[in-house]
Amino acid sequence: QTQLFGVLLAAASNFLISVSLNIQKCAHLRLVCQAEQKPHYTSKLWWCGITLLSLGEAGNFTAYGFAPVTLVAPLGCVSVIGSVFISVLFLRKTIRTADILGGTLTITGIYLLVTFAPNVPQELTARQVQNYLVSWPFLVYAVLEVLVFCILLYFYKRKSVKHIVVLLMMVALLASLNVIAVKAVSSMIALSVKGKMQLASSIFYIMSILMAASCAFQIKFLNQAMHLYEATAVVPINFVFFTTSAIISGVIFYREFQSAALLSVFMFLFGCLLSFLGVIIIARNKKEEHLQIPFIDCGHVPGQKLTGKIQPDSHCSCYGTLKKEDDLVKRQS
């Protein structure tokens, strides 16, 4: 029941995040269309989106205390499904065949993930976290991860390589440590609330610092990827990289598949694959929305029988001025 609660909380939180992002986008569009440009933080709608986003992230954080890392992380695809649902139902967008196919694959993958996820005890004490932290499988994994991250950081800093794979690989490596820290901190807080105090241990504060630092640098590289590349490319790649790194960290650090049957492991990985394909199909060929440059439709100008659209004349200081017919003839001649 505890694990089921974590699953439902993670799914609801990711859906709430998708709602918040769409609300923030709507707020930005409204501000752009206003005659007097105002900062986005003056919009009540934008603050509503930020509040929902904070609630969603808090719910995700709490879910790690009740469900395995290998199950909570892949449920991030719920936000993609939620965005499609919201855009079709509330934003009046046309549903595509790719949306239906991708949504079907993603929902099937979620079903397999929940069904074949590892069922392990979720109460992690400070002593257990400390033992996991000094275990040799994690130490080997941590050394390899730091080595790969340093190589990528060298190409990023010294060679100025800003390729999307390089940026999102660094995000995924940081996310791997972040997920480990979030799981430990959330679990220790949950135990402390139940009366088993864990906050006096130094490992709690070490994990809290690791969580904050990895999150800050993760946001830095992710923001740069979003700035350099389109969201339709960043979102699916980041989801695949993040989920893969989170599953690996959950398997190595928390040993979540230690006693799982081979069939369960295979079906769980197959569910992850279906979720990956679903998210990629939904995001593929999805055009970025741009605000259209305003124009004057001649069909709606009183007293004019012309058809077509009048765009601003770059050689004239007046916007949307109508030229007399004889002037147009002279210009054409």
CSV table of C-alpha atoms in Angstrom, one decimal:
chain,number,residue,atom,x,y,z
A,1,GLN,CA,0.0,0.0,0.0
A,2,THR,CA,2.9,2.4,0.7
A,3,GLN,CA,4.4,1.8,-2.7
A,4,LEU,CA,1.0,2.2,-4.4
A,5,PHE,CA,0.6,5.6,-2.6
A,6,GLY,CA,4.0,6.6,-3.9
A,7,VAL,CA,3.1,5.6,-7.4
A,8,LEU,CA,-0.2,7.6,-7.3
A,9,LEU,CA,1.5,10.6,-5.8
A,10,ALA,CA,4.2,10.6,-8.4
A,11,ALA,CA,1.7,10.3,-11.3
A,12,ALA,CA,-0.5,13.1,-9.9
A,13,SER,CA,2.5,15.3,-9.3
A,14,ASN,CA,3.8,14.9,-12.8
A,15,PHE,CA,0.4,15.7,-14.2
A,16,LEU,CA,0.2,18.7,-12.0
A,17,ILE,CA,3.6,19.8,-13.4
A,18,SER,CA,2.3,19.6,-17.0
A,19,VAL,CA,-0.7,21.7,-16.0
A,20,SER,CA,1.5,24.3,-14.4
A,21,LEU,CA,3.8,24.6,-17.4
A,22,ASN,CA,0.8,25.1,-19.7
A,23,ILE,CA,-0.6,27.8,-17.4
A,24,GLN,CA,2.8,29.6,-17.4
A,25,LYS,CA,2.9,29.4,-21.2
A,26,CYS,CA,-0.6,30.8,-21.4
A,27,ALA,CA,0.4,33.7,-19.0
A,28,HIS,CA,3.4,34.5,-21.2
A,29,LEU,CA,1.3,34.6,-24.3
A,30,ARG,CA,-1.3,36.9,-22.7
A,31,LEU,CA,1.5,39.3,-21.6
A,32,VAL,CA,3.0,39.4,-25.1
A,33,CYS,CA,-0.3,40.2,-26.7
A,34,GLN,CA,-0.9,43.2,-24.3
A,35,ALA,CA,-0.3,46.7,-25.5
A,36,GLU,CA,1.7,47.6,-22.5
A,37,GLN,CA,4.5,45.1,-21.9
A,38,LYS,CA,4.8,44.0,-18.2
A,39,PRO,CA,7.1,41.6,-16.5
A,40,HIS,CA,5.9,38.1,-16.2
A,41,TYR,CA,6.0,38.1,-12.4
A,42,THR,CA,3.2,40.7,-12.4
A,43,SER,CA,0.7,38.2,-13.8
A,44,LYS,CA,-1.5,36.4,-11.3
A,45,LEU,CA,-1.9,33.5,-13.8
A,46,TRP,CA,1.9,33.1,-13.9
A,47,TRP,CA,2.0,32.9,-10.2
A,48,CYS,CA,-0.7,30.3,-10.2
A,49,GLY,CA,1.4,28.2,-12.6
A,50,ILE,CA,4.5,28.6,-10.3
A,51,THR,CA,2.4,27.5,-7.3
A,52,LEU,CA,1.2,24.4,-9.0
A,53,LEU,CA,4.7,23.6,-10.2
A,54,SER,CA,6.0,23.9,-6.6
A,55,LEU,CA,3.3,21.6,-5.4
A,56,GLY,CA,4.1,19.1,-8.2
A,57,GLU,CA,7.8,19.1,-7.4
A,58,ALA,CA,7.1,18.7,-3.7
A,59,GLY,CA,4.8,15.7,-4.5
A,60,ASN,CA,7.6,14.1,-6.6
A,61,PHE,CA,10.0,14.7,-3.7
A,62,THR,CA,7.6,13.0,-1.3
A,63,ALA,CA,7.0,10.1,-3.7
A,64,TYR,CA,10.6,9.0,-3.5
A,65,GLY,CA,10.1,8.3,0.2
A,66,PHE,CA,7.3,5.8,-0.5
A,67,ALA,CA,8.2,4.1,-3.8
A,68,PRO,CA,11.4,2.8,-5.5
A,69,VAL,CA,13.6,5.2,-7.5
A,70,THR,CA,13.3,2.8,-10.5
A,71,LEU,CA,9.5,3.4,-10.5
A,72,VAL,CA,9.2,7.1,-9.6
A,73,ALA,CA,11.7,8.3,-12.2
A,74,PRO,CA,10.1,6.7,-15.3
A,75,LEU,CA,6.7,8.1,-14.3
A,76,GLY,CA,7.9,11.5,-15.5
A,77,CYS,CA,6.3,10.5,-18.9
A,78,VAL,CA,2.9,11.2,-17.3
A,79,SER,CA,3.7,14.9,-17.7
A,80,VAL,CA,4.1,14.4,-21.5
A,81,ILE,CA,0.8,12.6,-21.7
A,82,GLY,CA,-0.8,15.3,-19.5
A,83,SER,CA,0.5,18.1,-21.8
A,84,VAL,CA,-1.1,16.3,-24.8
A,85,PHE,CA,-4.4,15.9,-22.9
A,86,ILE,CA,-4.5,19.5,-21.8
A,87,SER,CA,-3.6,20.9,-25.3
A,88,VAL,CA,-6.3,18.9,-26.9
A,89,LEU,CA,-9.1,19.4,-24.3
A,90,PHE,CA,-8.5,22.9,-23.1
A,91,LEU,CA,-6.3,24.6,-25.7
A,92,ARG,CA,-8.4,23.3,-28.7
A,93,LYS,CA,-5.5,21.8,-30.5
A,94,THR,CA,-5.9,19.1,-33.1
A,95,ILE,CA,-4.9,15.6,-31.9
A,96,ARG,CA,-2.4,13.9,-34.2
A,97,THR,CA,-2.0,10.3,-35.1
A,98,ALA,CA,1.5,10.5,-33.5
A,99,ASP,CA,-0.1,11.6,-30.2
A,100,ILE,CA,-2.5,8.7,-30.2
A,101,LEU,CA,0.2,6.2,-31.0
A,102,GLY,CA,2.7,7.7,-28.6
A,103,GLY,CA,0.1,8.0,-25.9
A,104,THR,CA,-0.9,4.3,-26.3
A,105,LEU,CA,2.8,3.2,-26.1
A,106,THR,CA,3.4,5.4,-23.1
A,107,ILE,CA,0.4,4.2,-21.1
A,108,THR,CA,1.2,0.6,-21.9
A,109,GLY,CA,4.7,1.2,-20.7
A,110,ILE,CA,3.4,2.8,-17.5
A,111,TYR,CA,1.2,-0.3,-16.8
A,112,LEU,CA,4.2,-2.6,-17.2
A,113,LEU,CA,6.4,-0.4,-15.0
A,114,VAL,CA,3.8,-0.4,-12.2
A,115,THR,CA,3.1,-4.1,-12.5
A,116,PHE,CA,6.7,-5.4,-12.6
A,117,ALA,CA,8.4,-2.8,-10.4
A,118,PRO,CA,10.5,-4.1,-7.6
A,119,ASN,CA,8.7,-4.5,-4.3
A,120,VAL,CA,11.4,-3.5,-1.7
A,121,PRO,CA,11.1,-1.9,1.8
A,122,GLN,CA,11.1,1.9,1.5
A,123,GLU,CA,12.0,2.8,5.1
A,124,LEU,CA,15.6,3.9,4.8
A,125,THR,CA,17.4,4.8,8.0
A,126,ALA,CA,20.4,7.0,8.2
A,127,ARG,CA,22.6,3.9,9.0
A,128,GLN,CA,21.4,2.1,5.9
A,129,VAL,CA,22.1,5.2,3.7
A,130,GLN,CA,25.6,5.4,5.2
A,131,ASN,CA,26.2,1.7,4.5
A,132,TYR,CA,25.0,2.1,0.9
A,133,LEU,CA,27.2,5.2,0.4
A,134,VAL,CA,30.4,3.3,1.3
A,135,SER,CA,29.6,0.0,-0.5
A,136,TRP,CA,32.0,-1.0,-3.2
A,137,PRO,CA,29.5,-1.2,-6.1
A,138,PHE,CA,28.5,2.4,-5.5
A,139,LEU,CA,32.1,3.6,-5.1
A,140,VAL,CA,33.1,2.0,-8.4
A,141,TYR,CA,30.0,3.6,-10.0
A,142,ALA,CA,30.7,7.0,-8.5
A,143,VAL,CA,34.4,6.9,-9.7
A,144,LEU,CA,33.3,6.1,-13.2
A,145,GLU,CA,30.6,8.7,-13.2
A,146,VAL,CA,33.0,11.4,-12.0
A,147,LEU,CA,35.5,10.4,-14.6
A,148,VAL,CA,32.9,10.6,-17.4
A,149,PHE,CA,31.6,13.9,-16.1
A,150,CYS,CA,35.1,15.4,-16.0
A,151,ILE,CA,35.7,14.3,-19.6
A,152,LEU,CA,32.5,15.9,-20.8
A,153,LEU,CA,33.2,19.0,-18.7
A,154,TYR,CA,36.6,19.3,-20.4
A,155,PHE,CA,35.1,19.2,-23.9
A,156,TYR,CA,32.4,21.7,-22.7
A,157,LYS,CA,34.8,24.2,-21.1
A,158,ARG,CA,38.1,23.8,-23.1
A,159,LYS,CA,36.8,22.8,-26.5
A,160,SER,CA,33.5,24.7,-26.3
A,161,VAL,CA,31.5,21.7,-27.3
A,162,LYS,CA,27.8,22.5,-26.8
A,163,HIS,CA,26.3,19.5,-28.5
A,164,ILE,CA,22.9,18.5,-27.1
A,165,VAL,CA,24.1,15.0,-26.2
A,166,VAL,CA,27.1,16.5,-24.2
A,167,LEU,CA,24.8,18.9,-22.3
A,168,LEU,CA,22.1,16.3,-21.5
A,169,MET,CA,24.7,13.6,-20.6
A,170,MET,CA,26.0,16.0,-17.9
A,171,VAL,CA,22.5,16.7,-16.8
A,172,ALA,CA,21.8,12.9,-16.6
A,173,LEU,CA,25.0,12.2,-14.6
A,174,LEU,CA,24.1,15.0,-12.1
A,175,ALA,CA,20.5,13.7,-12.0
A,176,SER,CA,21.8,10.3,-11.0
A,177,LEU,CA,23.4,11.7,-7.9
A,178,ASN,CA,20.4,14.0,-7.3
A,179,VAL,CA,17.9,11.1,-7.3
A,180,ILE,CA,20.0,9.1,-4.8
A,181,ALA,CA,20.2,12.2,-2.5
A,182,VAL,CA,16.4,13.0,-2.9
A,183,LYS,CA,15.5,9.4,-2.1
A,184,ALA,CA,17.7,9.4,1.0
A,185,VAL,CA,16.5,12.8,2.3
A,186,SER,CA,12.8,12.1,1.6
A,187,SER,CA,13.0,8.7,3.3
A,188,MET,CA,14.7,10.0,6.4
A,189,ILE,CA,12.2,12.9,6.7
A,190,ALA,CA,9.3,10.4,6.3
A,191,LEU,CA,10.8,8.2,9.1
A,192,SER,CA,11.3,11.3,11.3
A,193,VAL,CA,7.7,12.3,10.9
A,194,LYS,CA,6.6,8.8,12.0
A,195,GLY,CA,8.6,9.2,15.2
A,196,LYS,CA,11.9,7.5,14.2
A,197,MET,CA,14.2,10.6,14.3
A,198,GLN,CA,16.8,10.6,11.6
A,199,LEU,CA,17.6,14.3,11.2
A,200,ALA,CA,20.3,14.3,13.9
A,201,SER,CA,22.6,12.2,11.7
A,202,SER,CA,25.3,13.9,9.7
A,203,ILE,CA,24.5,11.8,6.6
A,204,PHE,CA,21.1,13.6,6.4
A,205,TYR,CA,22.9,17.0,5.9
A,206,ILE,CA,25.5,15.5,3.6
A,207,MET,CA,22.7,14.2,1.4
A,208,SER,CA,20.9,17.5,1.6
A,209,ILE,CA,23.9,19.4,0.4
A,210,LEU,CA,24.5,16.9,-2.4
A,211,MET,CA,20.8,17.2,-3.5
A,212,ALA,CA,21.0,21.0,-3.6
A,213,ALA,CA,24.3,21.2,-5.4
A,214,SER,CA,23.5,18.6,-8.0
A,215,CYS,CA,20.1,20.2,-8.6
A,216,ALA,CA,21.6,23.7,-9.2
A,217,PHE,CA,24.2,22.5,-11.7
A,218,GLN,CA,21.6,20.2,-13.4
A,219,ILE,CA,19.3,23.2,-14.0
A,220,LYS,CA,22.3,25.2,-15.3
A,221,PHE,CA,23.1,22.7,-18.1
A,222,LEU,CA,19.4,22.0,-18.8
A,223,ASN,CA,18.7,25.7,-19.3
A,224,GLN,CA,21.6,26.0,-21.7
A,225,ALA,CA,20.3,23.0,-23.7
A,226,MET,CA,16.8,24.6,-23.9
A,227,HIS,CA,18.4,27.9,-25.0
A,228,LEU,CA,20.4,26.3,-27.8
A,229,TYR,CA,18.0,23.7,-29.0
A,230,GLU,CA,14.3,23.3,-29.5
A,231,ALA,CA,12.2,21.8,-26.7
A,232,THR,CA,11.0,19.1,-29.1
A,233,ALA,CA,14.6,17.7,-29.2
A,234,VAL,CA,15.5,18.4,-25.6
A,235,VAL,CA,12.4,16.9,-23.9
A,236,PRO,CA,12.6,13.3,-25.2
A,237,ILE,CA,16.4,13.0,-25.0
A,238,ASN,CA,16.5,14.4,-21.5
A,239,PHE,CA,13.7,12.0,-20.5
A,240,VAL,CA,15.5,9.0,-21.8
A,241,PHE,CA,18.9,10.0,-20.3
A,242,PHE,CA,17.4,11.0,-17.0
A,243,THR,CA,15.3,7.9,-16.6
A,244,THR,CA,18.2,5.6,-17.6
A,245,SER,CA,20.6,7.2,-15.1
A,246,ALA,CA,17.9,7.1,-12.3
A,247,ILE,CA,17.3,3.4,-12.9
A,248,ILE,CA,21.0,2.6,-12.9
A,249,SER,CA,21.5,4.6,-9.7
A,250,GLY,CA,18.5,2.9,-8.0
A,251,VAL,CA,19.8,-0.6,-9.0
A,252,ILE,CA,23.4,0.1,-7.9
A,253,PHE,CA,22.9,2.3,-4.8
A,254,TYR,CA,19.6,1.0,-3.3
A,255,ARG,CA,19.8,-2.5,-4.9
A,256,GLU,CA,16.2,-2.4,-5.8
A,257,PHE,CA,16.4,-5.4,-8.2
A,258,GLN,CA,18.5,-7.6,-6.0
A,259,SER,CA,15.9,-10.2,-5.4
A,260,ALA,CA,13.7,-9.7,-8.5
A,261,ALA,CA,12.9,-12.5,-10.9
A,262,LEU,CA,14.4,-12.4,-14.4
A,263,LEU,CA,11.0,-12.1,-16.0
A,264,SER,CA,10.1,-9.1,-13.9
A,265,VAL,CA,13.3,-7.3,-14.8
A,266,PHE,CA,12.8,-8.0,-18.5
A,267,MET,CA,9.1,-6.8,-18.4
A,268,PHE,CA,10.1,-3.7,-16.4
A,269,LEU,CA,12.8,-2.8,-18.9
A,270,PHE,CA,10.4,-3.5,-21.8
A,271,GLY,CA,7.9,-1.0,-20.1
A,272,CYS,CA,10.7,1.6,-20.0
A,273,LEU,CA,11.4,1.0,-23.7
A,274,LEU,CA,7.7,1.5,-24.6
A,275,SER,CA,7.6,4.7,-22.5
A,276,PHE,CA,10.8,6.0,-24.3
A,277,LEU,CA,9.3,5.3,-27.7
A,278,GLY,CA,6.0,6.9,-26.8
A,279,VAL,CA,7.6,10.1,-25.6
A,280,ILE,CA,9.9,10.3,-28.7
A,281,ILE,CA,6.9,9.8,-31.0
A,282,ILE,CA,4.8,12.5,-29.3
A,283,ALA,CA,7.7,15.0,-29.5
A,284,ARG,CA,8.9,14.1,-33.0
A,285,ASN,CA,7.8,16.5,-35.7
A,286,LYS,CA,6.0,18.6,-33.2
A,287,LYS,CA,6.4,22.2,-34.3
A,288,GLU,CA,7.4,25.0,-32.0
A,289,GLU,CA,4.7,27.6,-31.6
A,290,HIS,CA,5.6,31.1,-32.5
A,291,LEU,CA,3.6,34.3,-32.2
A,292,GLN,CA,2.4,35.5,-35.5
A,293,ILE,CA,3.4,39.0,-36.6
A,294,PRO,CA,0.2,41.2,-36.6
A,295,PHE,CA,-1.1,42.1,-40.0
A,296,ILE,CA,-4.1,44.1,-41.4
A,297,ASP,CA,-6.5,42.0,-43.4
A,298,CYS,CA,-7.7,44.1,-46.4
A,299,GLY,CA,-11.0,42.3,-46.4
A,300,HIS,CA,-11.8,43.9,-43.0
A,301,VAL,CA,-10.7,47.4,-43.9
A,302,PRO,CA,-13.8,49.6,-44.3
A,303,GLY,CA,-14.3,51.0,-47.8
A,304,GLN,CA,-11.7,48.8,-49.5
A,305,LYS,CA,-12.4,46.0,-51.9
A,306,LEU,CA,-8.8,44.7,-52.1
A,307,THR,CA,-8.0,41.2,-50.9
A,308,GLY,CA,-4.8,40.0,-49.3
A,309,LYS,CA,-2.7,41.2,-46.4
A,310,ILE,CA,-0.8,44.4,-46.0
A,311,GLN,CA,2.5,43.9,-44.2
A,312,PRO,CA,4.7,46.7,-42.8
A,313,ASP,CA,6.6,48.5,-45.5
A,314,SER,CA,10.3,48.6,-44.5
A,315,HIS,CA,10.8,51.7,-46.7
A,316,CYS,CA,8.0,53.7,-45.0
A,317,SER,CA,7.6,55.0,-41.5
A,318,CYS,CA,3.9,54.3,-41.5
A,319,TYR,CA,2.6,50.9,-40.6
A,320,GLY,CA,0.0,49.3,-42.8
A,321,THR,CA,-0.6,52.3,-45.1
A,322,LEU,CA,-2.7,51.9,-48.2
A,323,LYS,CA,-1.2,53.0,-51.5
A,324,LYS,CA,-3.4,54.5,-54.2
A,325,GLU,CA,-4.0,52.4,-57.2
A,326,ASP,CA,-2.1,54.8,-59.6
A,327,ASP,CA,0.9,54.8,-57.3
A,328,LEU,CA,0.9,51.0,-57.4
A,329,VAL,CA,0.8,51.1,-61.2
A,330,LYS,CA,3.6,53.6,-61.4
A,331,ARG,CA,5.7,51.4,-59.1
A,332,GLN,CA,5.0,48.3,-61.1
A,333,SER,CA,5.9,50.1,-64.4
